[in-house]
Tab-separated table of C-alpha atoms and ligand atoms in Angstrom:
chain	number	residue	atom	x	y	z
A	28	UNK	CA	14.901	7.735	4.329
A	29	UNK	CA	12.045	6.417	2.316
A	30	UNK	CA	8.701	5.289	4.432
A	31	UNK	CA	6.686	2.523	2.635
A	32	UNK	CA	3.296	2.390	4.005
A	33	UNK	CA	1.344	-1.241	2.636
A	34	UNK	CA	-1.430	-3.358	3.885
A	35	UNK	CA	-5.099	-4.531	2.546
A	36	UNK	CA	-6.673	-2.416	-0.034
A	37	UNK	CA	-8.674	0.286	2.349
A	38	UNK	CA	-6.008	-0.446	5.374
A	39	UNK	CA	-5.869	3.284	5.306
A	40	UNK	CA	-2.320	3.671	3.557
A	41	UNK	CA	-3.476	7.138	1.493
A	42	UNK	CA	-4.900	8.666	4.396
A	43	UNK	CA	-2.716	7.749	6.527
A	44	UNK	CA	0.523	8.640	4.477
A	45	UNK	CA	-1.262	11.709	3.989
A	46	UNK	CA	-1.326	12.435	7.528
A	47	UNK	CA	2.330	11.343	8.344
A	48	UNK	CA	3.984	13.628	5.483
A	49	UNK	CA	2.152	17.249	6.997
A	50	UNK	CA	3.299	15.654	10.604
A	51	UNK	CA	6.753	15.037	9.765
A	52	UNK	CA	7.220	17.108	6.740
A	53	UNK	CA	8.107	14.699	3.990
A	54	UNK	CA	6.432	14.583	0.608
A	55	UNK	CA	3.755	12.165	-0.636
A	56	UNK	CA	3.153	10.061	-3.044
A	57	UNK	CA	0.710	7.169	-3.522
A	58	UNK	CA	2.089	4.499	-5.957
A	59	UNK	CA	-1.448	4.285	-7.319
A	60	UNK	CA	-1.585	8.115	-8.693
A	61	UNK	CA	1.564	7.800	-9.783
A	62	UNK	CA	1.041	4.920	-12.078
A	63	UNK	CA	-2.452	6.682	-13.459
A	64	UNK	CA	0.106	10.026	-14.083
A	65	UNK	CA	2.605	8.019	-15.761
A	66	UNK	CA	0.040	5.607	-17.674
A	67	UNK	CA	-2.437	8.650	-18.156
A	68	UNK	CA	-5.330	6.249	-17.388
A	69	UNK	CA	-7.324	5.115	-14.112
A	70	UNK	CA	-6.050	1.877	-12.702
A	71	UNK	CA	-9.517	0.559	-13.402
A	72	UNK	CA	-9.066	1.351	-17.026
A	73	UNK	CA	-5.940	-0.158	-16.986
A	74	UNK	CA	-7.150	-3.426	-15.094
A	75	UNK	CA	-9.751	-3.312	-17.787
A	76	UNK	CA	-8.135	-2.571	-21.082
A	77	UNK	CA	-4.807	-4.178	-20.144
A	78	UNK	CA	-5.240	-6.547	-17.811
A	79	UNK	CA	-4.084	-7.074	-14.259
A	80	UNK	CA	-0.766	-8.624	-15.376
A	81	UNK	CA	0.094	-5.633	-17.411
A	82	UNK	CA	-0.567	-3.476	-14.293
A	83	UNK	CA	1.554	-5.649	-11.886
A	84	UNK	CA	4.161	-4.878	-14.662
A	85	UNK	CA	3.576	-1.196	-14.408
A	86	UNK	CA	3.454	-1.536	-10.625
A	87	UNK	CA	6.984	-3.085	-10.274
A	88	UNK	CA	8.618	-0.699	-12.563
A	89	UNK	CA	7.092	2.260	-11.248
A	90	UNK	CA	7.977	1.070	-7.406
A	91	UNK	CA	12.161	0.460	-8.797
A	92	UNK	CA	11.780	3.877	-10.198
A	93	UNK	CA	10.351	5.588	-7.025
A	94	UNK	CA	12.851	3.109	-4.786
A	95	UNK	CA	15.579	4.457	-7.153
A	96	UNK	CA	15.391	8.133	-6.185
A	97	UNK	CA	17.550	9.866	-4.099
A	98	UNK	CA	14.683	12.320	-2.547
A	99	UNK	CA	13.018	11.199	0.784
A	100	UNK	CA	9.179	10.977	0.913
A	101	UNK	CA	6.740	8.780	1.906
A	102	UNK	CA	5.349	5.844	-0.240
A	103	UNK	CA	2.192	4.426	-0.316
A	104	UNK	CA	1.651	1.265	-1.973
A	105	UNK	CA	-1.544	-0.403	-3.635
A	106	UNK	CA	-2.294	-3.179	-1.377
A	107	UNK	CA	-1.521	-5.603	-4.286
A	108	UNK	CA	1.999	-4.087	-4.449
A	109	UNK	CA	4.137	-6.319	-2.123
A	110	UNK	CA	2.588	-10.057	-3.194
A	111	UNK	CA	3.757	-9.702	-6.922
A	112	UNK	CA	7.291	-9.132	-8.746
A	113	UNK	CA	9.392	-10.052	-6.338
A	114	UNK	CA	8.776	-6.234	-4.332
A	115	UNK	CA	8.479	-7.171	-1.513
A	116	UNK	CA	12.668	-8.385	-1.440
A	117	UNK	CA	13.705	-5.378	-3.576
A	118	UNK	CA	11.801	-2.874	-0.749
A	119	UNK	CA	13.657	-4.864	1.927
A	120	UNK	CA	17.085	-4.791	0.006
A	121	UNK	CA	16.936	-0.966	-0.124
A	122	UNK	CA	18.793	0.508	2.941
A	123	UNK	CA	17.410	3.593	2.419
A	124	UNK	CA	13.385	2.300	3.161
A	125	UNK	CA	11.632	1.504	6.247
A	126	UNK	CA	8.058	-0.638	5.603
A	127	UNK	CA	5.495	-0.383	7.735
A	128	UNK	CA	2.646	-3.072	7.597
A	129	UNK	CA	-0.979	-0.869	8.676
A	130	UNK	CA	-2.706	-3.934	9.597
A	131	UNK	CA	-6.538	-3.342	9.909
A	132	UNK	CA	-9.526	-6.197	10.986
A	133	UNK	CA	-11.105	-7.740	8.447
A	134	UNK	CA	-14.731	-6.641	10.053
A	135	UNK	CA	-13.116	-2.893	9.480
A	136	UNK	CA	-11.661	-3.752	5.476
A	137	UNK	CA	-15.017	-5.204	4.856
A	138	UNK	CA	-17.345	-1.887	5.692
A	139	UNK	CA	-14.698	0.355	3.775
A	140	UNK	CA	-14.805	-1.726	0.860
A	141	UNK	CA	-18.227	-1.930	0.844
A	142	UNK	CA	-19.118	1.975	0.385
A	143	UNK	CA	-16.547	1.804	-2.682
A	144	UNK	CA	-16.603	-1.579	-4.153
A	145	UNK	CA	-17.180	-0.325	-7.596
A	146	UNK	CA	-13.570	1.035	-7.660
A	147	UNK	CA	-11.981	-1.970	-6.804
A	148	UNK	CA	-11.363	-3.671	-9.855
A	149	UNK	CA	-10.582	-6.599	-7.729
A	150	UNK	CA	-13.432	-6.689	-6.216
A	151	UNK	CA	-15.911	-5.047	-8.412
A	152	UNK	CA	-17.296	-8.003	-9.837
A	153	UNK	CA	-18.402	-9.619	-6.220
A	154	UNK	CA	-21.873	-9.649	-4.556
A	155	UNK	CA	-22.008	-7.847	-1.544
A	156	UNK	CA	-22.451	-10.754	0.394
A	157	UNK	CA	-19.138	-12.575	-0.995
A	158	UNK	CA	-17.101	-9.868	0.254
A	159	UNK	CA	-16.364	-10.816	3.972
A	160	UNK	CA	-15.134	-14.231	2.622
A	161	UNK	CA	-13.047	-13.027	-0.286
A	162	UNK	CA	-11.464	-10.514	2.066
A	163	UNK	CA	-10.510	-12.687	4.686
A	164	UNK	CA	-8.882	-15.506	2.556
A	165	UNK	CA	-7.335	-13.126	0.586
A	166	UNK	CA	-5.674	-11.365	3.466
A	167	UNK	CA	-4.222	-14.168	4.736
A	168	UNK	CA	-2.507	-15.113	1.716
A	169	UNK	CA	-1.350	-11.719	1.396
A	170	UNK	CA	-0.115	-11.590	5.056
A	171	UNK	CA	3.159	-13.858	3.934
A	172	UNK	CA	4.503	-10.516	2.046
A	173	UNK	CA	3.306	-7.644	4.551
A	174	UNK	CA	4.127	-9.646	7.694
A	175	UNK	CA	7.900	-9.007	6.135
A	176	UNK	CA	7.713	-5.168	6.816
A	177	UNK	CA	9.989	-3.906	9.333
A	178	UNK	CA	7.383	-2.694	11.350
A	179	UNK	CA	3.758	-3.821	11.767
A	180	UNK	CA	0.519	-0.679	13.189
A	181	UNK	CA	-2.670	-2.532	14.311
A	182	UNK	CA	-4.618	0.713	12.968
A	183	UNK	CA	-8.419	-0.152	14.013
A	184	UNK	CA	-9.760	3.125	15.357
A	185	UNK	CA	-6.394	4.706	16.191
A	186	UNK	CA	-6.080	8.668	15.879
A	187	UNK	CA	-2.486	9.897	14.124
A	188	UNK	CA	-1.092	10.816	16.910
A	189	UNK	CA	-1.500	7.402	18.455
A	190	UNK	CA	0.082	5.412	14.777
A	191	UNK	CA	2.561	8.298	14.897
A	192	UNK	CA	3.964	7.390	18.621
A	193	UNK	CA	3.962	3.789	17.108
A	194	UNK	CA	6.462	4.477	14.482
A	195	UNK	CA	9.763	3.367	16.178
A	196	UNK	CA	12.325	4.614	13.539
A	197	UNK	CA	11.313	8.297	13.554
A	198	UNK	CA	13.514	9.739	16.138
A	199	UNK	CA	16.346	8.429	13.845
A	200	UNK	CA	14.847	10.264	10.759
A	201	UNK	CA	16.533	13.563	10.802
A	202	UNK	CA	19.708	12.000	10.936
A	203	UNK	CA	18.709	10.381	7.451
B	28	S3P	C1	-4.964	-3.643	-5.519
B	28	S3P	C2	-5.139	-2.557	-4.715
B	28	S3P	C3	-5.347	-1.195	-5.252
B	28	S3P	C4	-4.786	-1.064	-6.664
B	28	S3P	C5	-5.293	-2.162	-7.531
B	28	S3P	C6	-4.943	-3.553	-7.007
B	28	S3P	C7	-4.748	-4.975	-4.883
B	28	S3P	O1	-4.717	-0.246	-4.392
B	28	S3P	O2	-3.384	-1.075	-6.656
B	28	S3P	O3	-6.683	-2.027	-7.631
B	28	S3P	O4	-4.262	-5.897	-5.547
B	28	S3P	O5	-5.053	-5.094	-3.661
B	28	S3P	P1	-5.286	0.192	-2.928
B	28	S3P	O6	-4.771	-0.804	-1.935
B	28	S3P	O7	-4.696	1.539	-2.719
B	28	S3P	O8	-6.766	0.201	-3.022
């Protein structure tokens, strides 16, 4: 079984996957790194010397590639990843993946963002006090694609343990 973690950029999806693959003993990997491996550039660099269409062409055929492995691990996505390229269908068509939506507050999104902003190509360019309304709309256009996971984690101020007790298919894992 392959676990997709998405949600909002700073929903916790890293830290989180993190978390889950020394609790349940499956390997990580965080779509992000993977494309700045395989591109041997930051995904700011790429946003800025490519563009952001070239990287949502990256992202889709790095996520088939991953998707298309036999190996189990757990997958986290950019927060971009599901809203673009049609990924969203191709992570529900494969049997082999469970998707879990790690839904977080805006209020929550908004102070994470803020300590980092400058990473975020996205939103790099914004004032500080543009954020809270940039990050709400833009959430709920996103939510279309991540409300389609197959399971959903309200994560505000929930410990591991708590998100791990949440995650209905793991019981079923080992037989996978
Ligand atoms: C993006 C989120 C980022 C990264 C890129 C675009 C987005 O990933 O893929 O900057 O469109 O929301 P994180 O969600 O891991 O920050």
């Amino acid at each position: 079984m392959k676990i997709v973690l998405l949600g909002y950029m700073a929903s916790g999806k890293s830290t989180i996957g993190k978390q889950l693959s020394k609790r349940i003993n499956l390997p990580f990997i965080d779509l992000d790194a993977y494309i700045e491996e395989q591109e041997k550039k930051t995904v700011s660099t790429i946003f800025k010397e490519e563009g952001e269409v070239y990287f949502r062409l990256k992202e889709h055929q790095y996520l088939k590639e991953l998707l298309n492995k036999k190996e189990r691990f757990i997958l986290s996505l950019g927060g971009g990843t599901p809203c673009y390229a049609n990924n969203m269908k191709l992570i529900k068509e494969n049997k082999e993946t469970v998707s879990v939506y790690l839904f977080t507050s805006v209020r929550v999104l908004v102070n994470r963002i803020l300590n980092n902003k400058n990473s975020r190509p996205l939103v790099a360019n914004l004032e500080d006090d543009e954020l809270k309304e940039f990050i709400a709309k833009h959430l709920f256009e996103r939510s279309y694609f991540y409300e389609q996971a197959d399971e959903k984690i309200i994560i505000n101020k929930k410990s591991i343990e708590e998100i791990v007790a949440e995650l209905h298919f793991l019981p079923t894992l080992n037989r996978q």
